[in-house]
Amino acid sequence: MPFEQFDRSKLHLKPLGDRVHDIDLSVMFDPDDVQPAMDHPTIDLLADRIIAAREKGATVLMAMGAHCLRSGNGPLLIELMKRGLITHFALNGAGGIHDYEMAMIGATTESVARYISEGQFGLWQETGGLNECAKLAVAEGIGYGEAIGRVIEENNFKYKDYSLLAAGYRYQVPVTIHVGIGCDIIHEHPNCDGAALGQASYTDFLIYAQSITNLENGVFLDFGSAVIGPEVYLKCLSMARNVAHQHGKKITHFTTAVFDLHDLEGKNVHETPPKGDPRYYFRPWKTIMARTVADGGESHYIQGRHDQTVPNLYKRLIEKTDKTFR
């Protein structure tokens, strides 16, 4: 006997105009005016590694949690995309939501504490358009990220110039979205099609895996994504190495870096913590900085907020090269 399911037709969705937004365009950095808010010697080294990777035509992939975009870094990331310094951006589902809302209305982010009390959290009409993007992706045989970027760009969203996804569509640079079903507000909506969402995000997974096939001599960066970032990277690296191994090749010499708030100062991040240590369950450490670089790569950890680390890396990259790699 099938279990009873929730009837989504009973939900009441309100327009975004009724929502109080916590973030608006005032947070956005201007690529011409940005000043570094911190100084970290490893960022200089990473800038050098990124430039060297692009000179060799290798992948530079940046995975990030939604907070990285919510911190106003979109314009900086778009400029790095345009210059060919970052060849692939990977977001979680929430990252796509914030990018889409910001492009549409110039604001995003609601207070969970405020709206969960009345059962309104996440139930906003216009944001449900992302579910239609998933269906478009399936119909067109493209990834979820490309479909969202296409909708933003072709429908001329008022603030599309701030959208990383629209820029990816415009410049044909992959911006993939890796969804965990039930994790994002649009999964509440009556128009959510789980099969379409899964297929669209799985296409992005395969696009990501293809990028990783070119990671030898490249760079992988993870900004604040503690689960999706390391887990998707791990599976795609295994797939890429499997095929490379069949052809007598290796994907071992590359650089990884994790940017997060955990205080790991003085810790040997190159070795996996013991299972009795709670930090063993911090996936970026054991996956990105230890296990996957054990055969010849190098890894780094940078502690700091995204509104400090991304502008600092951006500034170093712009200072160190006047070349473009597109």
Short mmCIF file of C-alpha atoms in Angstrom, two decimals:
data_model
loop_
_atom_site.label_atom_id
_atom_site.label_comp_id
_atom_site.label_asym_id
_atom_site.label_seq_id
_atom_site.Cartn_x
_atom_site.Cartn_y
_atom_site.Cartn_z
CA MET A 1 0.00 0.00 0.00
CA PRO A 2 1.54 3.39 -0.91
CA PHE A 3 2.10 5.87 1.92
CA GLU A 4 0.00 9.00 2.02
CA GLN A 5 1.66 12.04 0.44
CA PHE A 6 1.40 15.74 1.16
CA ASP A 7 -1.05 17.57 -1.12
CA ARG A 8 0.89 20.54 -2.52
CA SER A 9 -2.27 22.00 -4.08
CA LYS A 10 -3.25 23.18 -0.59
CA LEU A 11 -0.23 25.48 -0.30
CA HIS A 12 -0.62 29.25 -0.44
CA LEU A 13 2.23 30.99 -2.25
CA LYS A 14 2.75 34.73 -1.93
CA PRO A 15 4.46 37.12 -4.37
CA LEU A 16 8.07 38.08 -3.72
CA GLY A 17 6.89 41.66 -3.33
CA ASP A 18 5.39 40.65 0.01
CA ARG A 19 8.67 39.28 1.34
CA VAL A 20 11.16 41.17 3.47
CA HIS A 21 14.59 40.65 1.86
CA ASP A 22 17.77 40.48 3.89
CA ILE A 23 20.16 41.14 0.97
CA ASP A 24 20.05 43.52 -1.97
CA LEU A 25 22.37 44.95 -4.63
CA SER A 26 24.15 47.13 -2.07
CA VAL A 27 26.32 44.12 -1.12
CA MET A 28 27.76 43.76 -4.63
CA PHE A 29 31.46 44.43 -5.15
CA ASP A 30 32.55 46.67 -8.01
CA PRO A 31 35.43 44.99 -9.87
CA ASP A 32 37.05 48.40 -10.42
CA ASP A 33 36.87 49.52 -6.80
CA VAL A 34 37.33 46.35 -4.78
CA GLN A 35 39.95 46.53 -2.03
CA PRO A 36 41.33 43.50 -0.22
CA ALA A 37 39.99 43.18 3.31
CA MET A 38 42.65 40.70 4.39
CA ASP A 39 46.16 39.59 3.63
CA HIS A 40 47.08 35.92 3.36
CA PRO A 41 50.31 34.72 1.74
CA THR A 42 48.71 31.53 0.40
CA ILE A 43 46.39 33.59 -1.79
CA ASP A 44 49.42 34.90 -3.69
CA LEU A 45 50.55 31.33 -4.27
CA LEU A 46 47.08 30.26 -5.42
CA ALA A 47 46.92 33.13 -7.88
CA ASP A 48 50.21 31.91 -9.34
CA ARG A 49 48.89 28.34 -9.54
CA ILE A 50 45.70 29.48 -11.31
CA ILE A 51 47.61 31.50 -13.89
CA ALA A 52 50.03 28.61 -14.48
CA ALA A 53 47.10 26.23 -14.89
CA ARG A 54 45.45 28.43 -17.48
CA GLU A 55 48.71 28.84 -19.38
CA LYS A 56 48.74 25.04 -19.69
CA GLY A 57 45.06 24.95 -20.68
CA ALA A 58 44.07 23.08 -17.52
CA THR A 59 40.80 23.27 -15.61
CA VAL A 60 40.33 25.79 -12.81
CA LEU A 61 37.09 24.85 -11.07
CA MET A 62 35.52 26.87 -8.28
CA ALA A 63 32.86 25.18 -6.14
CA MET A 64 30.94 27.31 -3.68
CA GLY A 65 28.12 27.44 -1.22
CA ALA A 66 25.38 30.03 -1.61
CA HIS A 67 26.96 32.39 0.94
CA CYS A 68 29.76 33.08 -1.51
CA LEU A 69 27.28 34.74 -3.89
CA ARG A 70 25.26 36.30 -1.07
CA SER A 71 28.45 38.08 0.01
CA GLY A 72 28.36 40.18 -3.17
CA ASN A 73 31.09 38.42 -5.13
CA GLY A 74 29.10 37.90 -8.34
CA PRO A 75 30.64 40.79 -10.31
CA LEU A 76 34.16 39.66 -9.38
CA LEU A 77 33.49 36.07 -10.41
CA ILE A 78 31.96 37.22 -13.70
CA GLU A 79 35.12 39.22 -14.46
CA LEU A 80 37.31 36.17 -13.72
CA MET A 81 35.04 34.16 -16.02
CA LYS A 82 35.36 36.73 -18.81
CA ARG A 83 39.16 36.62 -18.53
CA GLY A 84 39.17 32.83 -18.66
CA LEU A 85 40.87 32.53 -15.27
CA ILE A 86 38.09 30.32 -13.87
CA THR A 87 36.84 27.73 -16.35
CA HIS A 88 33.97 26.19 -14.36
CA PHE A 89 31.79 27.31 -11.45
CA ALA A 90 29.77 24.82 -9.40
CA LEU A 91 26.89 25.83 -7.12
CA ASN A 92 24.51 24.08 -4.80
CA GLY A 93 20.77 24.51 -5.31
CA ALA A 94 20.57 27.52 -3.01
CA GLY A 95 23.24 29.30 -5.03
CA GLY A 96 21.03 29.07 -8.10
CA ILE A 97 18.07 30.43 -6.16
CA HIS A 98 19.90 33.49 -4.86
CA ASP A 99 21.39 34.24 -8.27
CA TYR A 100 17.96 33.95 -9.94
CA GLU A 101 16.16 36.12 -7.40
CA MET A 102 18.87 38.78 -7.43
CA ALA A 103 18.76 38.92 -11.22
CA MET A 104 14.98 39.22 -11.17
CA ILE A 105 14.27 41.74 -8.39
CA GLY A 106 17.68 42.95 -7.16
CA ALA A 107 17.19 41.31 -3.75
CA THR A 108 17.19 37.89 -2.15
CA THR A 109 17.23 35.95 1.15
CA GLU A 110 14.47 35.70 3.71
CA SER A 111 14.58 35.29 7.47
CA VAL A 112 13.97 31.66 8.32
CA ALA A 113 13.06 32.61 11.89
CA ARG A 114 10.45 35.07 10.67
CA TYR A 115 8.76 33.01 7.97
CA ILE A 116 8.93 29.48 9.34
CA SER A 117 6.67 30.49 12.22
CA GLU A 118 3.81 31.24 9.86
CA GLY A 119 4.61 28.44 7.42
CA GLN A 120 5.56 30.84 4.65
CA PHE A 121 9.27 30.10 4.40
CA GLY A 122 10.24 29.45 0.79
CA LEU A 123 6.71 29.73 -0.59
CA TRP A 124 7.10 32.64 -3.00
CA GLN A 125 5.49 32.59 -6.41
CA GLU A 126 8.20 33.95 -8.71
CA THR A 127 10.98 31.77 -7.30
CA GLY A 128 9.03 28.74 -8.53
CA GLY A 129 10.12 29.72 -12.03
CA LEU A 130 13.28 27.77 -11.31
CA ASN A 131 11.24 24.56 -11.46
CA GLU A 132 10.25 25.49 -15.00
CA CYS A 133 13.94 25.95 -15.79
CA ALA A 134 14.53 22.33 -14.81
CA LYS A 135 11.82 21.23 -17.23
CA LEU A 136 13.37 23.41 -19.95
CA ALA A 137 16.75 21.77 -19.31
CA VAL A 138 15.27 18.32 -19.85
CA ALA A 139 13.40 19.40 -23.00
CA GLU A 140 16.53 20.97 -24.49
CA GLY A 141 19.02 18.34 -23.29
CA ILE A 142 21.09 20.88 -21.36
CA GLY A 143 22.14 21.26 -17.74
CA TYR A 144 20.14 22.97 -15.00
CA GLY A 145 22.63 25.81 -14.64
CA GLU A 146 22.65 26.58 -18.35
CA ALA A 147 18.85 26.55 -18.46
CA ILE A 148 18.58 29.07 -15.62
CA GLY A 149 21.21 31.31 -17.20
CA ARG A 150 19.39 31.13 -20.52
CA VAL A 151 16.08 32.15 -18.95
CA ILE A 152 17.68 35.08 -17.12
CA GLU A 153 19.53 36.26 -20.21
CA GLU A 154 16.87 35.74 -22.86
CA ASN A 155 14.07 37.17 -20.71
CA ASN A 156 16.24 40.19 -19.99
CA PHE A 157 15.89 40.14 -16.19
CA LYS A 158 16.35 43.67 -14.90
CA TYR A 159 19.51 42.88 -12.93
CA LYS A 160 20.93 40.15 -15.17
CA ASP A 161 24.35 41.82 -15.26
CA TYR A 162 24.84 40.65 -11.67
CA SER A 163 23.99 37.03 -12.49
CA LEU A 164 26.79 34.48 -12.63
CA LEU A 165 24.43 32.03 -14.32
CA ALA A 166 23.47 34.50 -17.04
CA ALA A 167 27.15 35.29 -17.60
CA GLY A 168 27.89 31.59 -17.93
CA TYR A 169 25.24 31.28 -20.62
CA ARG A 170 26.46 34.44 -22.35
CA TYR A 171 30.14 33.45 -22.39
CA GLN A 172 29.54 29.68 -22.68
CA VAL A 173 31.33 28.83 -19.45
CA PRO A 174 29.79 26.01 -17.38
CA VAL A 175 28.03 27.07 -14.20
CA THR A 176 26.61 23.82 -12.89
CA ILE A 177 24.10 23.30 -10.09
CA HIS A 178 24.19 20.24 -7.85
CA VAL A 179 20.88 19.69 -6.10
CA GLY A 180 19.99 17.67 -3.02
CA ILE A 181 16.27 16.88 -3.25
CA GLY A 182 14.41 18.43 -0.34
CA CYS A 183 17.17 20.90 0.45
CA ASP A 184 15.87 23.92 -1.47
CA ILE A 185 12.78 26.09 -1.09
CA ILE A 186 11.57 25.46 -4.65
CA HIS A 187 11.12 21.78 -3.79
CA GLU A 188 8.12 22.85 -1.70
CA HIS A 189 6.33 24.30 -4.71
CA PRO A 190 3.45 22.56 -6.49
CA ASN A 191 5.20 22.91 -9.87
CA CYS A 192 8.33 21.04 -8.76
CA ASP A 193 8.96 17.96 -10.90
CA GLY A 194 11.44 15.76 -9.08
CA ALA A 195 12.29 13.75 -12.17
CA ALA A 196 13.07 16.88 -14.21
CA LEU A 197 15.08 18.41 -11.40
CA GLY A 198 17.06 15.22 -10.97
CA GLN A 199 17.78 14.80 -14.66
CA ALA A 200 18.76 18.46 -15.11
CA SER A 201 21.14 18.37 -12.15
CA TYR A 202 22.54 15.00 -13.23
CA THR A 203 23.40 16.49 -16.61
CA ASP A 204 25.33 19.15 -14.69
CA PHE A 205 27.08 16.39 -12.76
CA LEU A 206 28.31 14.88 -16.03
CA ILE A 207 29.43 18.30 -17.30
CA TYR A 208 31.37 18.71 -14.04
CA ALA A 209 32.97 15.27 -14.43
CA GLN A 210 34.10 16.21 -17.93
CA SER A 211 35.77 19.36 -16.58
CA ILE A 212 37.63 17.24 -14.02
CA THR A 213 39.12 15.12 -16.83
CA ASN A 214 41.31 18.17 -17.51
CA LEU A 215 42.36 18.78 -13.88
CA GLU A 216 45.97 17.56 -14.33
CA ASN A 217 48.11 20.69 -13.69
CA GLY A 218 44.89 22.49 -12.76
CA VAL A 219 43.30 23.98 -9.65
CA PHE A 220 40.23 23.07 -7.61
CA LEU A 221 38.84 25.68 -5.18
CA ASP A 222 36.10 25.12 -2.62
CA PHE A 223 34.52 28.19 -1.01
CA GLY A 224 32.40 27.27 2.00
CA SER A 225 30.74 24.16 0.60
CA ALA A 226 31.17 21.53 3.30
CA VAL A 227 29.10 18.70 1.79
CA ILE A 228 28.06 19.21 -1.84
CA GLY A 229 31.43 20.68 -2.83
CA PRO A 230 33.69 17.84 -1.66
CA GLU A 231 31.24 15.03 -2.39
CA VAL A 232 30.54 15.92 -6.04
CA TYR A 233 34.25 16.61 -6.61
CA LEU A 234 35.19 13.22 -5.13
CA LYS A 235 32.87 11.22 -7.40
CA CYS A 236 33.80 13.17 -10.52
CA LEU A 237 37.51 12.80 -9.81
CA SER A 238 37.07 9.05 -9.45
CA MET A 239 35.26 8.88 -12.80
CA ALA A 240 37.89 11.01 -14.53
CA ARG A 241 40.76 8.97 -13.05
CA ASN A 242 39.08 5.71 -14.06
CA VAL A 243 39.05 6.70 -17.73
CA ALA A 244 42.54 8.24 -17.57
CA HIS A 245 43.92 5.05 -16.01
CA GLN A 246 42.58 2.98 -18.93
CA HIS A 247 44.72 5.10 -21.27
CA GLY A 248 47.86 4.97 -19.14
CA LYS A 249 47.41 8.52 -17.89
CA LYS A 250 47.07 10.05 -14.44
CA ILE A 251 45.29 12.98 -12.82
CA THR A 252 47.49 13.52 -9.79
CA HIS A 253 49.41 16.78 -10.12
CA PHE A 254 47.03 19.60 -9.28
CA THR A 255 46.35 22.14 -6.54
CA THR A 256 43.36 22.25 -4.20
CA ALA A 257 42.32 24.90 -1.71
CA VAL A 258 39.54 25.18 0.84
CA PHE A 259 38.25 28.58 2.00
CA ASP A 260 36.18 28.38 5.17
CA LEU A 261 35.72 29.73 8.71
CA HIS A 262 37.07 26.78 10.69
CA ASP A 263 40.22 27.51 12.69
CA LEU A 264 42.70 24.97 11.34
CA GLU A 265 45.79 27.07 12.06
CA GLY A 266 48.77 24.88 12.82
CA LYS A 267 46.99 21.69 11.73
CA ASN A 268 48.43 19.31 9.18
CA VAL A 269 45.59 19.43 6.70
CA HIS A 270 47.49 17.14 4.34
CA GLU A 271 46.72 14.11 6.49
CA THR A 272 43.21 12.84 7.28
CA PRO A 273 42.28 13.41 10.95
CA PRO A 274 41.69 10.22 12.99
CA LYS A 275 38.09 9.01 13.18
CA GLY A 276 37.97 9.89 16.86
CA ASP A 277 38.54 13.54 15.99
CA PRO A 278 35.27 15.42 15.18
CA ARG A 279 37.11 17.18 12.37
CA TYR A 280 37.29 13.84 10.55
CA TYR A 281 33.70 14.57 9.53
CA PHE A 282 34.60 17.94 8.01
CA ARG A 283 34.65 16.62 4.45
CA PRO A 284 36.69 19.41 2.85
CA TRP A 285 39.65 18.44 5.04
CA LYS A 286 39.80 14.70 4.43
CA THR A 287 38.50 14.78 0.84
CA ILE A 288 39.89 17.94 -0.75
CA MET A 289 43.03 18.58 1.28
CA ALA A 290 44.19 15.05 2.09
CA ARG A 291 42.93 12.00 0.20
CA THR A 292 42.57 13.27 -3.35
CA VAL A 293 45.99 14.97 -3.46
CA ALA A 294 47.88 12.13 -1.78
CA ASP A 295 49.41 10.95 -5.08
CA GLY A 296 51.28 14.09 -6.02
CA GLY A 297 49.03 17.14 -5.60
CA GLU A 298 49.22 20.00 -3.13
CA SER A 299 46.54 21.47 -0.89
CA HIS A 300 45.95 24.62 1.12
CA TYR A 301 43.54 26.04 3.67
CA ILE A 302 42.58 29.71 3.98
CA GLN A 303 40.46 30.87 6.91
CA GLY A 304 38.27 33.89 6.31
CA ARG A 305 34.91 35.28 5.25
CA HIS A 306 33.92 35.17 1.60
CA ASP A 307 33.69 38.96 1.43
CA GLN A 308 37.40 38.97 2.30
CA THR A 309 38.87 35.95 0.58
CA VAL A 310 37.24 36.25 -2.85
CA PRO A 311 38.08 39.96 -3.31
CA ASN A 312 41.64 39.28 -2.18
CA LEU A 313 42.08 36.41 -4.66
CA TYR A 314 40.45 38.51 -7.39
CA LYS A 315 42.83 41.41 -6.75
CA ARG A 316 45.90 39.17 -6.81
CA LEU A 317 44.84 37.56 -10.09
CA ILE A 318 44.18 40.89 -11.78
CA GLU A 319 47.49 42.29 -10.55
CA LYS A 320 49.50 39.28 -11.70
CA THR A 321 48.28 39.00 -15.27
CA ASP A 322 47.05 41.25 -18.04
CA LYS A 323 46.34 38.22 -20.23
CA THR A 324 43.05 36.62 -21.03
CA PHE A 325 42.69 32.91 -21.62
CA ARG A 326 39.54 32.72 -23.72
#
